[in-house]
CSV table of C-alpha atoms in Angstrom, one decimal:
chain,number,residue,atom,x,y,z
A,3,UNK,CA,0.0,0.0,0.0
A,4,UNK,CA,1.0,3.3,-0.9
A,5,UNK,CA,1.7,6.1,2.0
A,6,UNK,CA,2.7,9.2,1.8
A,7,UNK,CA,4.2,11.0,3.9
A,8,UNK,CA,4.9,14.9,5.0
A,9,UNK,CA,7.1,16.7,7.2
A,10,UNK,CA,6.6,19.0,9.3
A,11,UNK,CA,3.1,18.9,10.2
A,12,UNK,CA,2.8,22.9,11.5
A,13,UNK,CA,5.5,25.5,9.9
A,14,UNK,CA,5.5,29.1,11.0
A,15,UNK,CA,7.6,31.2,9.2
A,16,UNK,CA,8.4,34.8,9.7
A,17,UNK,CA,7.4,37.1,5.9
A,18,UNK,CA,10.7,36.6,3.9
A,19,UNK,CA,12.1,33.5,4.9
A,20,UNK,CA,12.8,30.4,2.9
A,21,UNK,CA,10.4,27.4,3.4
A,22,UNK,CA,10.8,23.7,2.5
A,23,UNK,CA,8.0,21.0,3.3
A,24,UNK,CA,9.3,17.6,2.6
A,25,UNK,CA,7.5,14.8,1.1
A,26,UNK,CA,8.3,10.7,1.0
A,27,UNK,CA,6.4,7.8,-0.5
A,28,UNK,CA,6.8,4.6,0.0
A,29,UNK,CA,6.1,2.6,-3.5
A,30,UNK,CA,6.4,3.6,-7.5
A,31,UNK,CA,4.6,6.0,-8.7
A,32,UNK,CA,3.6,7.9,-12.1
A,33,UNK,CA,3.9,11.4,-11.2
A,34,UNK,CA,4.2,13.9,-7.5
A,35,UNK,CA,1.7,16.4,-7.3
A,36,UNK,CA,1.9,19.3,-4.6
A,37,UNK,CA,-1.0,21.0,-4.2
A,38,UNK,CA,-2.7,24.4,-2.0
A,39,UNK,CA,-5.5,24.3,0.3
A,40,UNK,CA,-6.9,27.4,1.0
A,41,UNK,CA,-8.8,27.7,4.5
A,42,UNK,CA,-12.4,28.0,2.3
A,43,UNK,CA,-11.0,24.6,0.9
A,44,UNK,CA,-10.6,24.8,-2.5
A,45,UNK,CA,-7.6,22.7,-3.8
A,46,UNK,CA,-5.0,24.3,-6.1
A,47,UNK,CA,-2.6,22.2,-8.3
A,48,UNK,CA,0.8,23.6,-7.9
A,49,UNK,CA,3.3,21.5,-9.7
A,50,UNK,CA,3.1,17.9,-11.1
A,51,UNK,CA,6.7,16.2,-11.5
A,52,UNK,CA,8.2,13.3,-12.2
A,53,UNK,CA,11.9,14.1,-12.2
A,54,UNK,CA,14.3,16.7,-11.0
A,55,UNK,CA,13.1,20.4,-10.4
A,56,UNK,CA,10.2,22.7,-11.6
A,57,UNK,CA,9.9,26.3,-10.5
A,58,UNK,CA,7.2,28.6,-10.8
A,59,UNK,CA,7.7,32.1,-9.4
A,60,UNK,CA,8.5,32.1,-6.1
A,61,UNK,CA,8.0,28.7,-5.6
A,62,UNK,CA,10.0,25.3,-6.5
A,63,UNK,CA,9.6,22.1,-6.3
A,64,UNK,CA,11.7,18.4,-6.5
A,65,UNK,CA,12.1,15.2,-7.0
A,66,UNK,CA,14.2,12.1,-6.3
A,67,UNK,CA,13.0,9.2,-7.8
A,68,UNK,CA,15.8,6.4,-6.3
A,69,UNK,CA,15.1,8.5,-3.0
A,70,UNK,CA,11.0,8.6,-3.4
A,71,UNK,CA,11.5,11.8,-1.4
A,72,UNK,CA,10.2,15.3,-3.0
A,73,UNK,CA,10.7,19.0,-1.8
A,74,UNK,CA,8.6,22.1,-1.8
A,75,UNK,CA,10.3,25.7,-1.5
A,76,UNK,CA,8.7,28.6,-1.0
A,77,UNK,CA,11.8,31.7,-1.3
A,78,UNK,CA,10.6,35.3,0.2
A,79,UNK,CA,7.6,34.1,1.7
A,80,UNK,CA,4.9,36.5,1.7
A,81,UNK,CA,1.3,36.2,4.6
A,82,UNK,CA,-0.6,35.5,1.4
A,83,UNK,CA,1.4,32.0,1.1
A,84,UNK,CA,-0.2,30.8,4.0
A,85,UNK,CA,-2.5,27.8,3.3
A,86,UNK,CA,-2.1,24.3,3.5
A,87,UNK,CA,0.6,22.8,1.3
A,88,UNK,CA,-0.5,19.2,0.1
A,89,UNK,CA,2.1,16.1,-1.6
A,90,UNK,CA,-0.1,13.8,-3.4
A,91,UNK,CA,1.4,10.6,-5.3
A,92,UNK,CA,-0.3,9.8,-8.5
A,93,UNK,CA,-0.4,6.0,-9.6
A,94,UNK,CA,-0.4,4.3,-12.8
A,95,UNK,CA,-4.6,5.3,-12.9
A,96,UNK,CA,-3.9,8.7,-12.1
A,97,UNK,CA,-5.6,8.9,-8.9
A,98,UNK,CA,-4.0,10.5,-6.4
A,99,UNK,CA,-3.0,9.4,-2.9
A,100,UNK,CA,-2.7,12.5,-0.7
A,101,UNK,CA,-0.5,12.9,2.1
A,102,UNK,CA,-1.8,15.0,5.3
A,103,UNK,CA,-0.9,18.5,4.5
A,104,UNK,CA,1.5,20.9,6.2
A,105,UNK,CA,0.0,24.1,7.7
A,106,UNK,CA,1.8,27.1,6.5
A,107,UNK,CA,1.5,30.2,8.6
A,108,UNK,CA,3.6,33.1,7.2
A,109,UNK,CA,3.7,36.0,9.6
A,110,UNK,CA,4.1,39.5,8.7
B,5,UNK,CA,-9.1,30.3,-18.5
B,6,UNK,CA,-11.4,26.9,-18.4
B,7,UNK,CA,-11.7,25.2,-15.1
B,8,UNK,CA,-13.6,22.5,-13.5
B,9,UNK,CA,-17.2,23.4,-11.3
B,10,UNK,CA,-19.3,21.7,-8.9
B,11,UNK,CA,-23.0,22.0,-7.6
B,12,UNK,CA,-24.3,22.3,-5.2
B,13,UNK,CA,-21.4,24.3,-2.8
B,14,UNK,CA,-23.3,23.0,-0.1
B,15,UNK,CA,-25.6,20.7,0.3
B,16,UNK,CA,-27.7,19.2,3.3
B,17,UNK,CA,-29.4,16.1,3.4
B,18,UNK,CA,-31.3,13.9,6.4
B,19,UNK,CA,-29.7,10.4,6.9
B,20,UNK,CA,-31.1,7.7,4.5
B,21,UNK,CA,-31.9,10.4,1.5
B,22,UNK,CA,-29.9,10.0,-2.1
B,23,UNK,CA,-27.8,12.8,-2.8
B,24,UNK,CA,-26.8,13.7,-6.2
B,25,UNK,CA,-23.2,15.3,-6.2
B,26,UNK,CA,-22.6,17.2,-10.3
B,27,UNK,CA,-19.4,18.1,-11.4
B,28,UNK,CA,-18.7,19.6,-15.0
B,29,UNK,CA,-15.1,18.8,-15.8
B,30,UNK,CA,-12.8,20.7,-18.6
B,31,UNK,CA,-14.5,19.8,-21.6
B,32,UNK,CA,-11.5,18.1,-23.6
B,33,UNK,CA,-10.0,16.2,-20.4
B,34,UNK,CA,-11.0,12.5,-20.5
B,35,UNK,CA,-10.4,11.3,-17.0
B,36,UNK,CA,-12.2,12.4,-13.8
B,37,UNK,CA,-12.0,11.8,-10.6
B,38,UNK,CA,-13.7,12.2,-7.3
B,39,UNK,CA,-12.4,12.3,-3.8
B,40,UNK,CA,-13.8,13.3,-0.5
B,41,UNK,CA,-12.1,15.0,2.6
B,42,UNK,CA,-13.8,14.7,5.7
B,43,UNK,CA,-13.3,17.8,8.7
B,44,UNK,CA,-9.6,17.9,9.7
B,45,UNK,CA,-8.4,15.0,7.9
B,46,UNK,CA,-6.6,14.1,4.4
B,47,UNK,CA,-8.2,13.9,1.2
B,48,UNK,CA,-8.8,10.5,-0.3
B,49,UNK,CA,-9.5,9.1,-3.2
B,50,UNK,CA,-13.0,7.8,-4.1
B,51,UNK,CA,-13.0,6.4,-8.0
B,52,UNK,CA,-11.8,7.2,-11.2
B,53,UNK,CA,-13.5,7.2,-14.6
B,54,UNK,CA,-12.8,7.3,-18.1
B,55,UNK,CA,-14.2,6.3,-21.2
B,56,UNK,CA,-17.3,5.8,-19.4
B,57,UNK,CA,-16.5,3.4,-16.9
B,58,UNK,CA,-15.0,3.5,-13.7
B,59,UNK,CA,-11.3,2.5,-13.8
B,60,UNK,CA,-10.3,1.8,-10.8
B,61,UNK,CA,-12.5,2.4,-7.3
B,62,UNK,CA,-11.4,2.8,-3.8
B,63,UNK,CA,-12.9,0.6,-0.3
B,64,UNK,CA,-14.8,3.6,0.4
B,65,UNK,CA,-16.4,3.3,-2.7
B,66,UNK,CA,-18.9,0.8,-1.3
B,67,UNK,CA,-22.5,-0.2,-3.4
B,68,UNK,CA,-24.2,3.2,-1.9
B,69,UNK,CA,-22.0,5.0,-4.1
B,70,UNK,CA,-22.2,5.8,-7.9
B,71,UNK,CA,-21.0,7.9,-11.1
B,72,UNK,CA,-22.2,8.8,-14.3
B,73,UNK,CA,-21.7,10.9,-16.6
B,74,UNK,CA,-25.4,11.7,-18.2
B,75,UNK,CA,-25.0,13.7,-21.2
B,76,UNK,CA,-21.2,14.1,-22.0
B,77,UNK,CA,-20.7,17.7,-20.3
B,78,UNK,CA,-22.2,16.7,-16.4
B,79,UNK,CA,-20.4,14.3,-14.1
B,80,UNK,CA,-22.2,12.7,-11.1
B,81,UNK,CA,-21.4,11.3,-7.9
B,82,UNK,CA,-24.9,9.5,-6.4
B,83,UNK,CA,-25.1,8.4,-2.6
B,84,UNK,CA,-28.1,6.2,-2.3
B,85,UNK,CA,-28.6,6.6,1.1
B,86,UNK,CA,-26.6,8.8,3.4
B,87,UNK,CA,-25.1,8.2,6.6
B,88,UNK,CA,-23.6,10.4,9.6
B,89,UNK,CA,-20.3,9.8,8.2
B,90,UNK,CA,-20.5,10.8,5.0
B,91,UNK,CA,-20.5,14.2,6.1
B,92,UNK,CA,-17.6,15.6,4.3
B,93,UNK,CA,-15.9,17.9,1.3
B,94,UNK,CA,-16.5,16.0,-1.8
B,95,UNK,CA,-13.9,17.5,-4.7
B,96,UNK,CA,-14.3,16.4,-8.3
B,97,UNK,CA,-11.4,16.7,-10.6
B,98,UNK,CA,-10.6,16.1,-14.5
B,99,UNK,CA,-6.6,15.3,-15.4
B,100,UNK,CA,-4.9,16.1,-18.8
B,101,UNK,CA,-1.1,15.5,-19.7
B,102,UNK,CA,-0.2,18.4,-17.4
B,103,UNK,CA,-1.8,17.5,-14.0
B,104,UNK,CA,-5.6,17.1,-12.4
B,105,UNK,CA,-7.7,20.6,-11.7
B,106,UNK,CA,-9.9,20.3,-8.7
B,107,UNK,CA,-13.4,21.9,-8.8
B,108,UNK,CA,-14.4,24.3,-5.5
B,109,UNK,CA,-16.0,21.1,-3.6
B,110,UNK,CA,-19.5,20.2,-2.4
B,111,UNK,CA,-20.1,20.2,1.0
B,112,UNK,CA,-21.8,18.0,2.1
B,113,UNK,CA,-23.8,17.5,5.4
B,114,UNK,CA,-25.6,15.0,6.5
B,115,UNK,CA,-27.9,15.5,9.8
């Protein structure tokens, strides 16, 4: 069975610091999607990889295949990136097993 | 910029009644998906559907759930008869090459 894991849980930051949220699985999979939850709950997809590095404005994200480990990083962080961040492992179907989220809080 | 919606937002319902959950997905994506997230916990995957059948279905998934899609635009997620515990965000989604896009979400209560 497929799990997936994320680290840390909570993460306050201070406006301008450099974030990473860590994500591991623990079988193959097709694709790593990270995704934003906004407190109203709508889901935003942020990247979908399935090798090395993708970055989109402020934001980056990796992969390690042999490692089944992937990275988010958030540089600058601003109050508006606060939401909850979310790793989600797609299989060979496509659907998507999600991991639990890590809370972002960015204060000003 | 196309994007996936859901109706109702919200929906409340009295134990034992069918709910009928519609989705309209991104009209040239050919796989869809729903998924449910109950208060404070993760989201999790429901069943998957493409070419109009379901390709792959999770336990939760049990013989009070069902999909369609009616008309070719309109995507449905029917609970026969709802419990306590199906209480929760329901989020359709449609995937292309590129990634899935989520719709807004139903929430559903049921009382």
């Amino acid at each position: 069975k497929n799990e997936v894991e994320q680290s840390p849980q909570n993460l306050t930051a201070q406006e301008g610091e450099f974030i990473t949220i860590n994500c591991s699985y623990s079988v193959g999979i097709s694709a790593l999607h990270w995704l934003q939850q906004h407190p109203g709950g709508g889901i935003v997809s942020l990247f979908m990889l399935s090798s090395g590095k993708k970055k989109h404005g402020r934001l980056i994200a990796t992969i390690n295949i042999q490692e089944k480990h992937s990275s988010l990083h958030i540089t600058a962080s601003h109050p508006r990136d606060s939401a909850v961040y979310i790793c989600a492992a797609a299989t060979g179907q496509g659907n998507l097993i999600f991991g639990k989220g890590t809370k972002l809080s960015v204060k000003p | 910029e196309p994007e996936v919606t859901q109706t109702p937002s919200h929906q409340v319902t009295q134990m034992g009644q069918e709910v009928i959950l519609r989705c309209v997905p991104i009209s040239n994506h050919l796989y869809f998906y729903w998924y449910r997230q109950i208060l404070g916990q993760k989201v999790e995957f429901l069943v998957s559907f493409y070419n109009n059948e379901i390709s792959e279905k999770s336990e939760i998934f049990d013989d009070q759930f069902s999909v369609e899609r009616p008309d070719g635009s309109n995507f449905t997620l029917k609970i026969r008869s709802t419990k306590l515990e199906d209480s929760a965000m329901y989020f359709c989604a449609s995937r292309e090459v590129w990634g899935q896009f989520f719709g807004p979400g139903t929430r559903l209560t049921v009382l």
